[in-house]
PDB file of C-alpha atoms in Angstrom:
ATOM      1  CA  MET A   1      15.413 -13.378 -17.149  1.00  0.00           C
ATOM      2  CA  LEU A   2      15.108 -11.960 -13.611  1.00  0.00           C
ATOM      3  CA  THR A   3      16.519 -14.168 -10.851  1.00  0.00           C
ATOM      4  CA  ARG A   4      13.911 -15.285  -8.321  1.00  0.00           C
ATOM      5  CA  GLU A   5      15.209 -16.646  -5.047  1.00  0.00           C
ATOM      6  CA  ILE A   6      13.736 -17.204  -1.573  1.00  0.00           C
ATOM      7  CA  ILE A   7      15.573 -15.272   1.143  1.00  0.00           C
ATOM      8  CA  GLU A   8      15.799 -16.291   4.808  1.00  0.00           C
ATOM      9  CA  PRO A   9      17.256 -14.886   8.033  1.00  0.00           C
ATOM     10  CA  LYS A  10      20.550 -16.412   9.250  1.00  0.00           C
ATOM     11  CA  ASN A  11      18.919 -16.886  12.668  1.00  0.00           C
ATOM     12  CA  ASP A  12      16.564 -19.861  12.169  1.00  0.00           C
ATOM     13  CA  LYS A  13      14.414 -18.732  15.113  1.00  0.00           C
ATOM     14  CA  LEU A  14      13.334 -15.761  13.013  1.00  0.00           C
ATOM     15  CA  ASN A  15      12.181 -17.893  10.102  1.00  0.00           C
ATOM     16  CA  VAL A  16       8.543 -17.499  11.111  1.00  0.00           C
ATOM     17  CA  SER A  17       7.270 -18.750   7.752  1.00  0.00           C
ATOM     18  CA  ARG A  18       8.996 -22.103   8.149  1.00  0.00           C
ATOM     19  CA  ASN A  19       8.682 -22.496  11.930  1.00  0.00           C
ATOM     20  CA  HIS A  20       4.928 -21.967  11.863  1.00  0.00           C
ATOM     21  CA  LYS A  21       4.463 -23.815   8.541  1.00  0.00           C
ATOM     22  CA  LEU A  22       2.915 -20.778   6.898  1.00  0.00           C
ATOM     23  CA  PRO A  23       2.421 -20.577   3.150  1.00  0.00           C
ATOM     24  CA  HIS A  24       4.808 -17.674   2.630  1.00  0.00           C
ATOM     25  CA  SER A  25       8.543 -17.036   2.655  1.00  0.00           C
ATOM     26  CA  PRO A  26      10.412 -14.484   4.798  1.00  0.00           C
ATOM     27  CA  GLY A  27      11.222 -12.714   1.551  1.00  0.00           C
ATOM     28  CA  VAL A  28      11.797 -13.152  -2.132  1.00  0.00           C
ATOM     29  CA  ARG A  29      14.590 -11.658  -4.180  1.00  0.00           C
ATOM     30  CA  ALA A  30      13.692 -10.699  -7.737  1.00  0.00           C
ATOM     31  CA  GLY A  31      16.683  -9.258  -9.552  1.00  0.00           C
ATOM     32  CA  ASP A  32      18.148  -6.622  -7.228  1.00  0.00           C
ATOM     33  CA  PHE A  33      14.855  -6.138  -5.364  1.00  0.00           C
ATOM     34  CA  LEU A  34      14.017  -7.823  -2.058  1.00  0.00           C
ATOM     35  CA  PHE A  35      10.317  -8.148  -1.233  1.00  0.00           C
ATOM     36  CA  LEU A  36       9.772  -8.979   2.453  1.00  0.00           C
ATOM     37  CA  SER A  37       6.689 -10.571   3.956  1.00  0.00           C
ATOM     38  CA  GLY A  38       4.792  -8.574   6.548  1.00  0.00           C
ATOM     39  CA  MET A  39       6.714  -8.974   9.805  1.00  0.00           C
ATOM     40  CA  VAL A  40       5.337  -9.099  13.334  1.00  0.00           C
ATOM     41  CA  SER A  41       7.231  -8.888  16.620  1.00  0.00           C
ATOM     42  CA  THR A  42       9.184 -12.132  17.151  1.00  0.00           C
ATOM     43  CA  ASP A  43      11.661 -12.975  19.914  1.00  0.00           C
ATOM     44  CA  PRO A  44      15.005 -13.741  18.196  1.00  0.00           C
ATOM     45  CA  ASN A  45      16.032 -16.086  21.064  1.00  0.00           C
ATOM     46  CA  THR A  46      12.919 -18.263  21.221  1.00  0.00           C
ATOM     47  CA  GLY A  47      11.145 -17.664  17.893  1.00  0.00           C
ATOM     48  CA  GLU A  48       7.941 -16.951  19.830  1.00  0.00           C
ATOM     49  CA  MET A  49       5.604 -14.111  18.998  1.00  0.00           C
ATOM     50  CA  LYS A  50       6.360 -11.231  21.346  1.00  0.00           C
ATOM     51  CA  GLN A  51       3.446  -8.934  22.098  1.00  0.00           C
ATOM     52  CA  GLY A  52       4.195  -5.635  23.792  1.00  0.00           C
ATOM     53  CA  THR A  53       3.567  -1.947  23.464  1.00  0.00           C
ATOM     54  CA  LEU A  54       3.524  -0.577  19.926  1.00  0.00           C
ATOM     55  CA  THR A  55       6.962   0.897  20.551  1.00  0.00           C
ATOM     56  CA  GLU A  56       8.359  -2.459  21.725  1.00  0.00           C
ATOM     57  CA  GLU A  57       6.810  -4.407  18.872  1.00  0.00           C
ATOM     58  CA  ALA A  58       7.910  -1.961  16.156  1.00  0.00           C
ATOM     59  CA  THR A  59      11.451  -1.866  17.592  1.00  0.00           C
ATOM     60  CA  GLN A  60      11.676  -5.676  17.626  1.00  0.00           C
ATOM     61  CA  ILE A  61      10.320  -5.919  14.068  1.00  0.00           C
ATOM     62  CA  LEU A  62      12.830  -3.425  12.690  1.00  0.00           C
ATOM     63  CA  GLU A  63      15.703  -5.144  14.513  1.00  0.00           C
ATOM     64  CA  ASN A  64      14.600  -8.448  12.967  1.00  0.00           C
ATOM     65  CA  MET A  65      14.196  -6.782   9.575  1.00  0.00           C
ATOM     66  CA  LYS A  66      17.770  -5.463   9.872  1.00  0.00           C
ATOM     67  CA  HIS A  67      18.929  -9.036  10.498  1.00  0.00           C
ATOM     68  CA  LEU A  68      16.930 -10.464   7.575  1.00  0.00           C
ATOM     69  CA  LEU A  69      18.244  -7.818   5.175  1.00  0.00           C
ATOM     70  CA  GLU A  70      21.842  -8.113   6.375  1.00  0.00           C
ATOM     71  CA  SER A  71      21.603 -11.909   6.033  1.00  0.00           C
ATOM     72  CA  ASN A  72      20.967 -11.317   2.340  1.00  0.00           C
ATOM     73  CA  GLY A  73      23.341  -8.583   1.196  1.00  0.00           C
ATOM     74  CA  SER A  74      21.131  -5.609   1.956  1.00  0.00           C
ATOM     75  CA  SER A  75      20.481  -3.302   4.925  1.00  0.00           C
ATOM     76  CA  LEU A  76      17.916  -0.947   6.435  1.00  0.00           C
ATOM     77  CA  GLU A  77      19.592   1.903   4.514  1.00  0.00           C
ATOM     78  CA  LYS A  78      18.539   0.151   1.303  1.00  0.00           C
ATOM     79  CA  VAL A  79      14.822  -0.066   2.125  1.00  0.00           C
ATOM     80  CA  VAL A  80      12.838   1.879  -0.482  1.00  0.00           C
ATOM     81  CA  LYS A  81       9.270   1.347   0.706  1.00  0.00           C
ATOM     82  CA  THR A  82       7.507   0.226   3.869  1.00  0.00           C
ATOM     83  CA  SER A  83       3.861  -0.541   4.498  1.00  0.00           C
ATOM     84  CA  VAL A  84       2.695  -0.513   8.087  1.00  0.00           C
ATOM     85  CA  VAL A  85      -0.533  -1.741   9.644  1.00  0.00           C
ATOM     86  CA  VAL A  86      -1.192  -0.490  13.171  1.00  0.00           C
ATOM     87  CA  TYR A  87      -4.048  -1.505  15.448  1.00  0.00           C
ATOM     88  CA  ASP A  88      -4.909   2.116  16.286  1.00  0.00           C
ATOM     89  CA  MET A  89      -3.926   5.242  14.364  1.00  0.00           C
ATOM     90  CA  LEU A  90      -3.790   7.165  17.655  1.00  0.00           C
ATOM     91  CA  GLU A  91      -0.393   5.471  18.113  1.00  0.00           C
ATOM     92  CA  LEU A  92       1.059   7.043  14.947  1.00  0.00           C
ATOM     93  CA  PRO A  93       3.391   9.379  16.914  1.00  0.00           C
ATOM     94  CA  ASN A  94       4.862   6.361  18.740  1.00  0.00           C
ATOM     95  CA  LEU A  95       5.423   4.559  15.441  1.00  0.00           C
ATOM     96  CA  ASN A  96       7.093   7.674  14.053  1.00  0.00           C
ATOM     97  CA  LYS A  97       9.580   7.795  16.935  1.00  0.00           C
ATOM     98  CA  VAL A  98      10.673   4.221  16.248  1.00  0.00           C
ATOM     99  CA  PHE A  99      10.967   4.829  12.507  1.00  0.00           C
ATOM    100  CA  ALA A 100      13.024   7.971  13.068  1.00  0.00           C
ATOM    101  CA  LYS A 101      15.472   5.931  15.138  1.00  0.00           C
ATOM    102  CA  PHE A 102      15.918   3.126  12.589  1.00  0.00           C
ATOM    103  CA  PHE A 103      15.808   5.320   9.469  1.00  0.00           C
ATOM    104  CA  PRO A 104      17.732   8.490  10.423  1.00  0.00           C
ATOM    105  CA  ASN A 105      18.815   9.371   6.860  1.00  0.00           C
ATOM    106  CA  ASP A 106      17.014   9.128   3.511  1.00  0.00           C
ATOM    107  CA  PRO A 107      14.075   7.170   4.973  1.00  0.00           C
ATOM    108  CA  PRO A 108      12.021   4.901   2.705  1.00  0.00           C
ATOM    109  CA  ALA A 109       8.614   5.882   1.345  1.00  0.00           C
ATOM    110  CA  ARG A 110       5.935   4.717   3.756  1.00  0.00           C
ATOM    111  CA  THR A 111       2.251   3.905   3.984  1.00  0.00           C
ATOM    112  CA  VAL A 112       0.498   3.550   7.330  1.00  0.00           C
ATOM    113  CA  CYS A 113      -3.049   2.441   7.933  1.00  0.00           C
ATOM    114  CA  GLY A 114      -5.125   1.297  10.872  1.00  0.00           C
ATOM    115  CA  ALA A 115      -6.657  -2.192  10.849  1.00  0.00           C
ATOM    116  CA  ARG A 116      -7.167  -5.170  13.151  1.00  0.00           C
ATOM    117  CA  LEU A 117      -4.300  -7.626  13.506  1.00  0.00           C
ATOM    118  CA  SER A 118      -4.274 -11.270  14.607  1.00  0.00           C
ATOM    119  CA  PHE A 119      -3.176 -12.472  18.081  1.00  0.00           C
ATOM    120  CA  GLY A 120      -3.602  -9.049  19.678  1.00  0.00           C
ATOM    121  CA  LEU A 121      -0.520  -7.775  17.883  1.00  0.00           C
ATOM    122  CA  LYS A 122      -0.217  -4.027  17.569  1.00  0.00           C
ATOM    123  CA  VAL A 123       1.814  -3.589  14.407  1.00  0.00           C
ATOM    124  CA  GLU A 124       2.939  -5.366  11.240  1.00  0.00           C
ATOM    125  CA  ILE A 125       5.556  -4.011   8.820  1.00  0.00           C
ATOM    126  CA  GLU A 126       6.215  -5.001   5.217  1.00  0.00           C
ATOM    127  CA  ALA A 127       9.128  -3.711   3.135  1.00  0.00           C
ATOM    128  CA  ILE A 128      10.728  -3.568  -0.284  1.00  0.00           C
ATOM    129  CA  ALA A 129      14.514  -3.107  -0.383  1.00  0.00           C
ATOM    130  CA  VAL A 130      17.319  -3.254  -2.912  1.00  0.00           C
ATOM    131  CA  LEU A 131      20.612  -5.093  -2.654  1.00  0.00           C
ATOM    132  CA  GLY A 132      23.674  -3.287  -1.284  1.00  0.00           C
ATOM    133  CA  LYS A 133      25.010  -1.974   2.012  1.00  0.00           C
TER     134      LYS A 133
ATOM    135  CA  MET B   1      25.628  -5.077  -8.828  1.00  0.00           C
ATOM    136  CA  ALA B   2      23.598  -2.957  -6.448  1.00  0.00           C
ATOM    137  CA  ILE B   3      21.030  -0.583  -7.837  1.00  0.00           C
ATOM    138  CA  GLN B   4      20.767   2.966  -6.587  1.00  0.00           C
ATOM    139  CA  LYS B   5      18.181   4.216  -4.139  1.00  0.00           C
ATOM    140  CA  THR B   6      17.326   7.831  -4.967  1.00  0.00           C
ATOM    141  CA  ILE B   7      15.110  10.123  -2.905  1.00  0.00           C
ATOM    142  CA  LEU B   8      12.953  12.046  -5.402  1.00  0.00           C
ATOM    143  CA  LYS B   9      12.852  15.832  -5.604  1.00  0.00           C
ATOM    144  CA  LEU B  10       9.557  17.419  -4.666  1.00  0.00           C
ATOM    145  CA  PRO B  11       7.780  19.936  -6.902  1.00  0.00           C
ATOM    146  CA  SER B  12       6.537  21.934  -3.885  1.00  0.00           C
ATOM    147  CA  GLY B  13       6.979  22.108  -0.129  1.00  0.00           C
ATOM    148  CA  GLY B  14       3.503  20.943   0.802  1.00  0.00           C
ATOM    149  CA  LEU B  15       4.307  17.463  -0.475  1.00  0.00           C
ATOM    150  CA  ASP B  16       7.264  17.098   1.898  1.00  0.00           C
ATOM    151  CA  PHE B  17       5.626  14.983   4.601  1.00  0.00           C
ATOM    152  CA  LYS B  18       8.815  14.989   6.634  1.00  0.00           C
ATOM    153  CA  ALA B  19       8.926  18.792   6.765  1.00  0.00           C
ATOM    154  CA  VAL B  20       5.183  19.446   7.029  1.00  0.00           C
ATOM    155  CA  PHE B  21       4.069  16.686   9.383  1.00  0.00           C
ATOM    156  CA  GLY B  22       7.385  15.553  10.882  1.00  0.00           C
ATOM    157  CA  TYR B  23       6.879  12.046   9.514  1.00  0.00           C
ATOM    158  CA  PRO B  24      10.097   9.986   9.275  1.00  0.00           C
ATOM    159  CA  GLN B  25       9.560   9.078   5.638  1.00  0.00           C
ATOM    160  CA  SER B  26      10.470  10.198   2.145  1.00  0.00           C
ATOM    161  CA  THR B  27       7.564  11.148  -0.130  1.00  0.00           C
ATOM    162  CA  ALA B  28       8.942   9.127  -3.027  1.00  0.00           C
ATOM    163  CA  VAL B  29      11.941   6.906  -3.706  1.00  0.00           C
ATOM    164  CA  GLU B  30      13.225   5.675  -7.067  1.00  0.00           C
ATOM    165  CA  ALA B  31      15.093   2.397  -7.453  1.00  0.00           C
ATOM    166  CA  GLY B  32      15.686   0.160 -10.433  1.00  0.00           C
ATOM    167  CA  GLY B  33      13.378   2.113 -12.729  1.00  0.00           C
ATOM    168  CA  LEU B  34      10.449   2.079 -10.316  1.00  0.00           C
ATOM    169  CA  ILE B  35       9.081   4.966  -8.249  1.00  0.00           C
ATOM    170  CA  PHE B  36       7.698   4.041  -4.815  1.00  0.00           C
ATOM    171  CA  CYS B  37       5.477   6.750  -3.336  1.00  0.00           C
ATOM    172  CA  SER B  38       4.420   7.143   0.271  1.00  0.00           C
ATOM    173  CA  ALA B  39       0.659   6.950   0.627  1.00  0.00           C
ATOM    174  CA  MET B  40      -0.731  10.231  -0.665  1.00  0.00           C
ATOM    175  CA  VAL B  41      -3.529  12.061   1.100  1.00  0.00           C
ATOM    176  CA  ALA B  42      -5.388  15.252   0.164  1.00  0.00           C
ATOM    177  CA  VAL B  43      -3.102  18.147   1.079  1.00  0.00           C
ATOM    178  CA  ASP B  44      -2.513  21.575  -0.431  1.00  0.00           C
ATOM    179  CA  PRO B  45       0.663  21.005  -2.501  1.00  0.00           C
ATOM    180  CA  GLU B  46       2.072  24.420  -1.568  1.00  0.00           C
ATOM    181  CA  THR B  47       1.348  24.594   2.158  1.00  0.00           C
ATOM    182  CA  GLY B  48       0.726  20.972   3.127  1.00  0.00           C
ATOM    183  CA  GLU B  49      -2.521  21.986   4.802  1.00  0.00           C
ATOM    184  CA  ARG B  50      -4.820  19.003   5.064  1.00  0.00           C
ATOM    185  CA  GLU B  51      -7.862  19.273   2.796  1.00  0.00           C
ATOM    186  CA  HIS B  52     -10.368  16.889   4.283  1.00  0.00           C
ATOM    187  CA  GLY B  53     -13.413  16.605   2.089  1.00  0.00           C
ATOM    188  CA  THR B  54     -15.574  14.063   0.420  1.00  0.00           C
ATOM    189  CA  VAL B  55     -14.161  10.910  -1.138  1.00  0.00           C
ATOM    190  CA  THR B  56     -14.574  12.682  -4.489  1.00  0.00           C
ATOM    191  CA  SER B  57     -12.731  15.854  -3.501  1.00  0.00           C
ATOM    192  CA  GLU B  58      -9.934  13.934  -1.799  1.00  0.00           C
ATOM    193  CA  VAL B  59      -9.401  11.658  -4.828  1.00  0.00           C
ATOM    194  CA  HIS B  60      -9.207  14.688  -7.157  1.00  0.00           C
ATOM    195  CA  ARG B  61      -6.667  16.405  -4.910  1.00  0.00           C
ATOM    196  CA  ILE B  62      -4.546  13.271  -4.505  1.00  0.00           C
ATOM    197  CA  PHE B  63      -4.330  12.616  -8.248  1.00  0.00           C
ATOM    198  CA  LYS B  64      -3.457  16.271  -8.944  1.00  0.00           C
ATOM    199  CA  ASN B  65      -0.638  16.021  -6.392  1.00  0.00           C
ATOM    200  CA  LEU B  66       0.548  12.682  -7.787  1.00  0.00           C
ATOM    201  CA  LYS B  67       0.622  14.232 -11.276  1.00  0.00           C
ATOM    202  CA  LEU B  68       2.766  17.102  -9.957  1.00  0.00           C
ATOM    203  CA  LEU B  69       5.098  14.726  -8.133  1.00  0.00           C
ATOM    204  CA  LEU B  70       5.514  12.217 -10.969  1.00  0.00           C
ATOM    205  CA  GLU B  71       5.837  14.793 -13.754  1.00  0.00           C
ATOM    206  CA  ALA B  72       8.453  16.732 -11.769  1.00  0.00           C
ATOM    207  CA  ASN B  73      10.489  13.522 -11.840  1.00  0.00           C
ATOM    208  CA  GLY B  74      10.064  12.590 -15.494  1.00  0.00           C
ATOM    209  CA  SER B  75       7.176  10.149 -15.025  1.00  0.00           C
ATOM    210  CA  GLY B  76       3.420  10.659 -15.083  1.00  0.00           C
ATOM    211  CA  LEU B  77      -0.008   9.283 -14.186  1.00  0.00           C
ATOM    212  CA  GLU B  78      -0.018   7.158 -17.366  1.00  0.00           C
ATOM    213  CA  ARG B  79       3.050   5.390 -15.917  1.00  0.00           C
ATOM    214  CA  LEU B  80       1.287   4.094 -12.780  1.00  0.00           C
ATOM    215  CA  VAL B  81       1.891   0.379 -12.295  1.00  0.00           C
ATOM    216  CA  ARG B  82       0.111  -0.563  -9.069  1.00  0.00           C
ATOM    217  CA  VAL B  83      -2.202   1.225  -6.642  1.00  0.00           C
ATOM    218  CA  HIS B  84      -3.317   0.294  -3.150  1.00  0.00           C
ATOM    219  CA  ALA B  85      -6.389   2.438  -2.637  1.00  0.00           C
ATOM    220  CA  MET B  86      -7.348   2.821   1.018  1.00  0.00           C
ATOM    221  CA  LEU B  87     -10.861   3.894   1.807  1.00  0.00           C
ATOM    222  CA  TYR B  88     -12.543   4.664   5.127  1.00  0.00           C
ATOM    223  CA  SER B  89     -15.741   2.851   4.166  1.00  0.00           C
ATOM    224  CA  ARG B  90     -16.609   0.278   1.543  1.00  0.00           C
ATOM    225  CA  MET B  91     -19.962   2.022   1.105  1.00  0.00           C
ATOM    226  CA  GLU B  92     -18.173   4.665  -0.929  1.00  0.00           C
ATOM    227  CA  TYR B  93     -16.551   2.196  -3.331  1.00  0.00           C
ATOM    228  CA  ASP B  94     -18.476   3.483  -6.354  1.00  0.00           C
ATOM    229  CA  VAL B  95     -17.762   7.073  -5.336  1.00  0.00           C
ATOM    230  CA  LEU B  96     -14.045   6.242  -5.326  1.00  0.00           C
ATOM    231  CA  ASN B  97     -14.278   4.639  -8.766  1.00  0.00           C
ATOM    232  CA  ARG B  98     -16.118   7.535 -10.387  1.00  0.00           C
ATOM    233  CA  ALA B  99     -13.456  10.069  -9.473  1.00  0.00           C
ATOM    234  CA  TYR B 100     -10.560   7.608  -9.846  1.00  0.00           C
ATOM    235  CA  ARG B 101     -11.338   6.534 -13.433  1.00  0.00           C
ATOM    236  CA  GLN B 102     -10.991  10.111 -14.725  1.00  0.00           C
ATOM    237  CA  TYR B 103      -7.225   9.950 -14.092  1.00  0.00           C
ATOM    238  CA  VAL B 104      -6.382   6.463 -15.353  1.00  0.00           C
ATOM    239  CA  PRO B 105      -7.387   5.902 -18.995  1.00  0.00           C
ATOM    240  CA  SER B 106      -5.153   2.805 -18.946  1.00  0.00           C
ATOM    241  CA  PRO B 107      -5.764   1.718 -15.336  1.00  0.00           C
ATOM    242  CA  PRO B 108      -2.931   0.324 -13.227  1.00  0.00           C
ATOM    243  CA  ALA B 109      -3.333  -2.830 -11.126  1.00  0.00           C
ATOM    244  CA  ARG B 110      -5.287  -1.999  -7.991  1.00  0.00           C
ATOM    245  CA  MET B 111      -6.437  -3.310  -4.663  1.00  0.00           C
ATOM    246  CA  VAL B 112      -8.889  -1.513  -2.352  1.00  0.00           C
ATOM    247  CA  TRP B 113      -8.668  -1.769   1.437  1.00  0.00           C
ATOM    248  CA  ASP B 114     -11.111  -0.511   4.073  1.00  0.00           C
ATOM    249  CA  VAL B 115      -8.940   0.872   6.828  1.00  0.00           C
ATOM    250  CA  VAL B 116      -8.434   3.773   9.196  1.00  0.00           C
ATOM    251  CA  ILE B 117      -6.399   6.581   7.607  1.00  0.00           C
ATOM    252  CA  GLU B 118      -4.357   9.193   9.453  1.00  0.00           C
ATOM    253  CA  SER B 119      -6.086  12.340  10.698  1.00  0.00           C
ATOM    254  CA  GLY B 120      -9.509  11.208   9.560  1.00  0.00           C
ATOM    255  CA  PHE B 121      -8.915  11.299   5.822  1.00  0.00           C
ATOM    256  CA  LYS B 122     -11.341   9.274   3.712  1.00  0.00           C
ATOM    257  CA  VAL B 123      -8.900   8.134   1.036  1.00  0.00           C
ATOM    258  CA  GLN B 124      -5.206   7.452   0.628  1.00  0.00           C
ATOM    259  CA  LEU B 125      -3.440   6.096  -2.444  1.00  0.00           C
ATOM    260  CA  ASP B 126      -0.203   4.117  -2.235  1.00  0.00           C
ATOM    261  CA  VAL B 127       1.270   3.899  -5.727  1.00  0.00           C
ATOM    262  CA  ILE B 128       4.189   2.413  -7.615  1.00  0.00           C
ATOM    263  CA  ALA B 129       4.977   3.987 -10.978  1.00  0.00           C
ATOM    264  CA  ALA B 130       7.476   3.283 -13.715  1.00  0.00           C
ATOM    265  CA  ALA B 131      10.141   5.986 -14.040  1.00  0.00           C
ATOM    266  CA  GLY B 132      10.415   7.859 -17.349  1.00  0.00           C
ATOM    267  CA  ARG B 133       7.687   8.244 -19.944  1.00  0.00           C
TER     268      ARG B 133
END
């Protein structure tokens, strides 16, 4: 049977699910797959939501995602799929610049769509990764 | 332990979103027996030229491209597992279904979202398929 295990970031401040008592986990491992919850920009020093420009928010999210994956035996290189919600599709070129920086080689498959987000946030990113460095 | 992440080969240049649009993403990635595709929109599979049309014409084009992509990698439309169908307006829900059902005699799991899609497309399909057939 496939192993199912909750995964968490080593930095407790980034455990948004627990800190805000939300009914989801930062991620779940099923076999060699890691399914991450949708992530929004969070300050790794305070655990507070950190609104900014789309570029700032996306950069913070991917840095936090790197930490979450590396806390659990994976890495950004091992991301296979991302799903991104942005508040305005006119910002797609800005999102692309951030993605190009974090995924320089063999980038994951990606879906982007425009929709409204809570708390005036500009972007939310969800990912599926596999174990390994 | 770790499973491989493999970037899939593309049957034609127009489906290479990185080359055609400069998007920092792979069109499809295989890992652990699953194929994760970037959201597909209606493009000419040879040139990548965007083919905006009606919901009906875009759905037909997307499924034809997905068939090319999956069959070139040993899978096929009958191997679809899960689809996130994104639609510009819920009013066209039945229009989506009428074109969609022609390609999925044994329909995969599906969710439909109303969102904004890049470059003014009316439909995009984000799919996961099982590798092999």
